[in-house]
Amino acid sequence: MIIRGALRLARSMMSHIGPRYYSTIRPVAGNEAKNGVITRASFNFLHENSIKGFEKIMMTRVRYFSTTNSCNTSIINLSDKEKNEQTSQEKIDQNGDAEFKVTVLTSGGNNNNINNVSYWGIQPPKVTKEDGTPWKWNCFMPWETYKADLSIDMKKHHEPITLLDKLAYWTVKALRVPTDLFFQKRYGCRAMMLETVAAVPGMVGGMLLHCKSLRRFEHSGGWIKALLEEAENERMHLMTFMEVSKPKWYERGLVLMVQGIFFNVYFMTYILSPKLAHRIVGYLEEEAIHSYTQFLKELDEGNIENVAAPAIAIDYWRLTQDATLKDVVMVVRADEAHHRDVNHFASDIYYHGQELKDCPAPLGYH
C-alpha cells in the first residue's frame, strides 16, 4: 500500500510539470503586421499599459507549470480587417430653441487615435449642434448653455442691519480699495481677476455641504448642485474674459496669491458662520454688478473698443453670431445679479433659524 501510494503521488507530481515558456512583449506597428494578438494577458499588465491606437501589442504570458500538456490560450483579435461595430446612443436635448445630438462611438477603425482601441471602453462623444455642425468645446456641453435673463433688477441691495451684515458689507468695501488702485479703469483685467475669486465661494460651499450631507446622512435640498452650478458659471466667465484680455505674468502671480488667501479665509468663514459667508458673497456680487456697469459705460463712451464677442461666449450664452463685447458684459452682469440673489437668500435662510436643506435650492438659476 505504501509503495502504491508513493507511485500515485509521483505520477501526480510529474503530470503538473509541463513545458516552460518565456514571454515576448514587443510593439508591432499597424502597417508591420495585420494582426495584433494578446495571449494569456496578465491582468496587471493591462492595468499598467494602455494599448495605443497606432500600435498593437503581441504578448505571450510567462508560464512555468502547466496543469495540462498544452497551454490553453484565449486570443483577442484586434485585426484591422475585422468588421467594426458601432454602438450609437443619441441624446436629444431640447432647451429653449436649441436641439443637440450626441453619438457615442465604440468602434476601432483605422484612425491613429488612442481612444479607438481602449481597454477601458471609454470613448469621447461626438456632439453636434442643432444645425449639424460639430460642437468644438470640451469644457462645457451644449445642454449646459442657456440664454441669460437680462430683465433682472440690477439695483437691488441688501441693507446691512445686524452686526454680521455690517461686518460682511464693510469687509467687501475694504477689499474694493486695493482692487481699484491696482486695476483702475482696466476693466477687462479687473473682470478676469474678479472671476478667479468669484468662482471660489460656490465650490467651497458646495464641498462643505457635500461633506455635511455625508456626515449626517441627509439630503442637501439641492444646494450642493446649486452652489457648484454657481462656481461653474463663474469659471465660464473667466474662460470668456481670458479671450478678451490676455493676463500678464504679474497678474497671474497676483491670482495665485489672492486665490490662495481667499480660499482658506472663506473656507474657515463658512465653517464658523455660513450665513456670514453667504452674505459676504452677496455683497461681492453687488460690487461685481457695479464694476460691470462701469465696464458698459466705458464701452458706450468708446474708451474701450467694442470688439466681437469670443466664440466661447457666443455658444455658452447662445448669443447671435454678430454679438459684441458689450453683449457679453451684459449677460455676465445678469449672471452676477442672480448670484447676488441666491447668496442673500441663502444667508436669510440661516438668519431665520433654518438650514439650507429646509428650503429648495434655485437650481438652474444663473
XYZ file of C-alpha atoms in Angstrom:
366
model
C 0.000 0.000 0.000
C 2.821 2.379 0.843
C 4.586 1.681 -2.454
C 1.345 2.090 -4.419
C 0.622 5.448 -2.704
C 4.147 6.667 -3.420
C 3.798 5.762 -7.117
C 0.449 7.576 -7.324
C 1.985 10.674 -5.709
C 4.957 10.570 -8.101
C 2.650 10.321 -11.161
C 0.558 13.240 -9.865
C 3.644 15.428 -9.411
C 5.014 14.569 -12.854
C 1.713 15.441 -14.513
C 1.983 19.022 -13.158
C 5.412 19.547 -14.630
C 4.786 20.896 -18.118
C 6.800 22.727 -20.726
C 8.390 26.015 -19.805
C 7.517 29.116 -21.717
C 9.035 32.577 -21.938
C 7.334 35.857 -22.746
C 7.921 38.251 -25.573
C 6.386 41.704 -25.436
C 7.033 43.999 -28.345
C 5.030 46.706 -30.071
C 4.020 45.914 -33.626
C 3.118 48.838 -35.836
C -0.166 48.681 -37.639
C 1.479 48.562 -41.057
C 4.011 45.923 -39.927
C 1.578 43.165 -39.111
C -2.046 42.591 -39.851
C -2.938 41.067 -36.536
C -2.054 42.164 -33.069
C -2.558 39.355 -30.606
C -2.755 39.307 -26.842
C -2.421 35.779 -25.493
C -2.995 34.999 -21.842
C -2.577 38.644 -20.995
C -1.988 39.173 -17.336
C -4.409 41.484 -15.548
C -1.686 43.677 -14.075
C -0.111 44.238 -17.464
C -3.336 45.594 -18.887
C -3.736 47.888 -15.908
C -0.253 49.313 -16.286
C -0.030 49.561 -20.050
C -2.741 51.009 -22.271
C -2.877 49.913 -25.902
C -2.205 52.844 -28.141
C -4.273 53.445 -31.222
C -1.300 53.405 -33.596
C 0.273 50.146 -32.401
C -0.735 46.692 -31.265
C 0.847 44.587 -28.555
C 1.867 40.966 -29.081
C 2.371 39.199 -25.753
C 2.692 35.641 -24.501
C 2.324 35.072 -20.779
C 5.261 33.556 -18.884
C 4.308 30.024 -17.842
C 6.452 27.654 -15.793
C 3.988 24.983 -14.689
C 1.036 23.744 -16.657
C -1.879 21.674 -15.441
C -2.044 20.147 -18.909
C 0.479 19.326 -21.575
C -0.753 22.117 -23.844
C -1.275 25.775 -22.965
C -4.891 26.840 -23.336
C -4.916 30.423 -24.580
C -7.628 32.963 -25.074
C -6.949 35.261 -28.004
C -8.284 38.757 -28.519
C -8.127 39.520 -32.213
C -7.525 43.192 -32.950
C -7.229 42.766 -36.727
C -7.679 45.902 -38.809
C -9.755 43.857 -41.252
C -12.209 42.853 -38.582
C -15.622 44.363 -39.094
C -16.051 47.482 -36.964
C -19.016 47.552 -34.672
C -20.640 50.745 -33.544
C -22.989 51.391 -30.708
C -24.709 54.697 -31.131
C -26.615 56.496 -28.494
C -28.441 59.625 -29.465
C -29.326 62.200 -26.942
C -31.653 64.976 -27.939
C -31.805 67.922 -25.598
C -34.453 70.494 -26.290
C -33.606 73.536 -24.234
C -35.214 76.680 -25.498
C -34.799 76.750 -29.257
C -31.681 74.571 -29.292
C -31.519 70.906 -30.190
C -28.376 68.825 -29.939
C -27.339 65.326 -30.938
C -24.762 63.138 -29.174
C -23.364 59.978 -30.725
C -21.094 57.731 -28.672
C -18.774 55.668 -30.871
C -17.337 52.411 -29.546
C -15.651 51.151 -32.690
C -11.988 50.689 -33.517
C -11.409 51.970 -37.019
C -8.147 52.759 -38.737
C -7.705 56.166 -37.144
C -4.472 56.767 -35.302
C -6.376 57.789 -32.204
C -5.655 56.439 -28.745
C -9.372 56.342 -28.000
C -10.115 53.996 -30.892
C -8.687 50.995 -29.032
C -9.346 51.414 -25.342
C -9.081 48.727 -22.696
C -11.407 50.747 -20.504
C -14.064 51.118 -23.183
C -14.248 54.890 -22.748
C -14.969 56.783 -25.942
C -15.364 60.537 -26.409
C -18.846 61.542 -27.557
C -19.369 63.124 -30.941
C -21.571 66.128 -30.241
C -23.241 68.207 -32.921
C -25.180 71.444 -32.682
C -28.738 71.919 -33.860
C -27.509 72.915 -37.330
C -25.432 69.735 -37.656
C -22.036 71.390 -37.193
C -19.556 69.785 -34.761
C -19.504 71.004 -31.168
C -15.973 72.282 -30.634
C -15.918 72.792 -26.864
C -14.861 70.212 -24.298
C -15.069 72.489 -21.249
C -18.874 72.547 -21.421
C -21.591 70.689 -23.290
C -24.402 72.255 -25.363
C -27.108 71.247 -22.879
C -25.315 73.406 -20.287
C -25.823 76.526 -22.374
C -28.659 78.990 -21.806
C -29.978 82.439 -22.574
C -29.317 84.924 -19.793
C -32.262 86.692 -18.172
C -31.456 90.356 -18.761
C -34.668 91.555 -17.139
C -33.369 91.002 -13.597
C -33.167 94.070 -11.361
C -29.573 95.281 -11.175
C -30.204 97.837 -8.416
C -31.404 95.542 -5.650
C -29.403 95.927 -2.463
C -29.473 94.278 0.933
C -29.284 96.874 3.678
C -26.876 95.772 6.405
C -28.746 95.793 9.712
C -27.228 93.197 12.010
C -23.640 93.176 13.190
C -22.745 90.282 10.877
C -24.309 92.076 7.913
C -22.292 95.209 8.624
C -19.137 93.128 9.034
C -19.740 91.492 5.664
C -20.582 94.797 3.959
C -17.544 96.726 5.158
C -15.232 93.768 4.547
C -16.235 93.800 0.881
C -15.908 97.590 0.687
C -12.422 97.363 2.171
C -11.421 94.754 -0.401
C -12.535 97.039 -3.217
C -9.984 99.747 -2.351
C -6.807 97.856 -3.368
C -8.639 96.471 -6.407
C -9.488 99.983 -7.644
C -5.927 101.156 -7.052
C -4.379 98.247 -8.938
C -6.688 97.961 -11.943
C -8.120 101.496 -12.146
C -10.068 101.534 -15.450
C -8.632 98.362 -16.963
C -11.977 96.643 -16.692
C -11.018 93.664 -18.842
C -8.212 92.722 -16.461
C -10.394 93.597 -13.466
C -13.133 91.239 -14.693
C -10.615 88.465 -15.204
C -9.238 88.874 -11.679
C -12.739 89.172 -10.232
C -13.847 85.859 -11.746
C -10.840 83.954 -10.390
C -12.067 84.919 -6.918
C -15.824 84.751 -7.562
C -15.610 81.093 -8.621
C -14.227 80.050 -5.215
C -17.214 80.514 -2.823
C -19.594 78.252 -4.737
C -17.035 75.453 -4.830
C -16.154 75.826 -1.143
C -19.807 75.974 -0.069
C -20.763 73.021 -2.254
C -17.828 70.988 -0.957
C -18.629 71.657 2.697
C -22.329 70.930 2.200
C -21.364 67.715 0.422
C -19.243 66.597 3.384
C -22.012 67.631 5.799
C -24.529 65.561 3.853
C -22.226 62.548 4.113
C -21.634 63.008 7.838
C -25.285 63.463 8.742
C -26.782 61.033 6.223
C -29.177 63.700 4.966
C -30.187 65.431 1.761
C -28.965 68.918 0.890
C -32.170 70.229 -0.646
C -30.347 70.643 -3.949
C -27.984 73.287 -2.592
C -24.837 71.303 -3.348
C -25.670 71.302 -7.033
C -26.844 74.928 -6.957
C -23.572 76.173 -5.461
C -21.491 74.072 -7.843
C -23.538 75.491 -10.726
C -22.621 78.951 -9.484
C -18.935 78.060 -9.340
C -19.024 76.597 -12.853
C -20.830 79.647 -14.204
C -18.208 81.966 -12.691
C -15.463 79.807 -14.193
C -17.028 80.201 -17.616
C -16.921 83.960 -17.072
C -13.180 83.604 -16.590
C -12.779 81.427 -19.689
C -14.555 84.149 -21.656
C -12.563 87.126 -20.390
C -9.304 85.253 -20.905
C -10.085 85.542 -24.636
C -10.684 89.282 -24.297
C -7.809 90.261 -22.019
C -4.619 88.238 -22.013
C -3.232 88.188 -18.453
C 0.319 89.372 -17.885
C 2.808 87.431 -15.780
C 2.416 89.636 -12.700
C -1.376 89.392 -12.936
C -1.096 85.614 -12.981
C 1.113 85.813 -9.899
C -1.440 88.039 -8.198
C -4.155 85.477 -8.954
C -2.133 82.747 -7.249
C -1.651 84.847 -4.132
C -5.209 86.209 -3.900
C -6.874 82.869 -4.594
C -4.691 81.050 -2.082
C -5.537 83.548 0.654
C -9.214 83.948 -0.228
C -9.892 80.204 -0.479
C -8.566 79.468 3.000
C -10.177 82.519 4.616
C -13.555 81.786 3.041
C -13.242 78.103 3.962
C -12.805 78.957 7.641
C -15.533 81.612 7.481
C -18.046 79.148 6.054
C -17.253 76.600 8.760
C -17.701 79.204 11.514
C -20.713 81.045 10.073
C -22.376 80.051 6.783
C -24.779 82.996 6.993
C -21.835 85.417 7.166
C -20.100 83.634 4.288
C -23.144 83.828 2.010
C -23.740 87.463 2.966
C -20.172 88.329 2.009
C -20.673 86.707 -1.379
C -23.940 88.579 -1.837
C -22.133 91.891 -1.313
C -19.257 90.762 -3.536
C -21.755 90.162 -6.318
C -23.226 93.619 -5.768
C -19.761 95.089 -6.269
C -19.332 92.916 -9.365
C -22.540 94.373 -10.802
C -21.188 97.862 -10.162
C -17.893 97.009 -11.879
C -19.624 95.576 -14.948
C -21.916 98.606 -15.097
C -18.821 100.818 -15.249
C -17.415 98.477 -17.894
C -20.545 99.028 -20.022
C -20.251 102.780 -19.538
C -16.680 102.749 -20.836
C -17.803 100.693 -23.847
C -20.634 103.129 -24.619
C -18.276 106.110 -24.407
C -15.781 104.450 -26.735
C -12.973 104.325 -24.182
C -12.856 100.548 -24.620
C -13.134 99.002 -28.071
C -16.333 97.048 -28.521
C -14.728 94.045 -30.210
C -16.507 90.947 -31.438
C -17.648 88.516 -28.769
C -15.420 85.460 -28.260
C -16.699 82.268 -29.854
C -16.921 80.544 -26.479
C -19.271 83.276 -25.204
C -21.496 83.031 -28.286
C -22.008 79.313 -27.745
C -22.282 79.393 -23.945
C -24.910 82.164 -23.745
C -26.454 81.386 -27.149
C -25.666 84.843 -28.444
C -26.089 85.873 -32.053
C -23.100 85.457 -34.358
C -22.675 89.235 -34.597
C -22.606 89.683 -30.796
C -20.041 92.086 -29.360
C -18.152 92.519 -26.109
C -20.969 94.699 -24.813
C -23.414 91.816 -25.206
C -21.034 89.573 -23.267
C -20.689 92.046 -20.403
C -24.464 92.388 -20.195
C -25.085 88.653 -19.827
C -22.229 88.300 -17.333
C -23.657 91.143 -15.274
C -27.044 89.411 -15.307
C -25.410 86.233 -14.018
C -23.809 88.164 -11.177
C -27.196 89.615 -10.241
C -28.629 86.099 -9.998
C -25.713 85.005 -7.815
C -26.342 88.034 -5.613
C -29.939 86.983 -5.069
C -29.050 83.332 -4.390
C -26.432 84.128 -1.743
C -28.507 86.774 0.045
C -31.405 84.300 0.026
C -29.154 81.579 1.490
C -27.989 83.932 4.238
C -31.596 84.891 5.043
C -32.446 81.192 5.494
C -29.805 80.923 8.205
C -30.987 84.168 9.794
C -34.438 82.650 10.172
C -33.005 79.764 12.169
C -33.287 77.224 9.365
C -30.790 75.299 7.271
C -30.372 75.330 3.516
C -31.818 71.832 3.180
C -35.125 73.145 4.584
C -35.679 75.331 1.505
C -35.483 74.073 -2.086
C -32.434 75.352 -3.933
C -32.897 77.557 -7.017
C -31.339 75.079 -9.449
C -30.686 76.423 -12.918
C -30.983 79.983 -11.600
C -27.921 81.516 -13.192
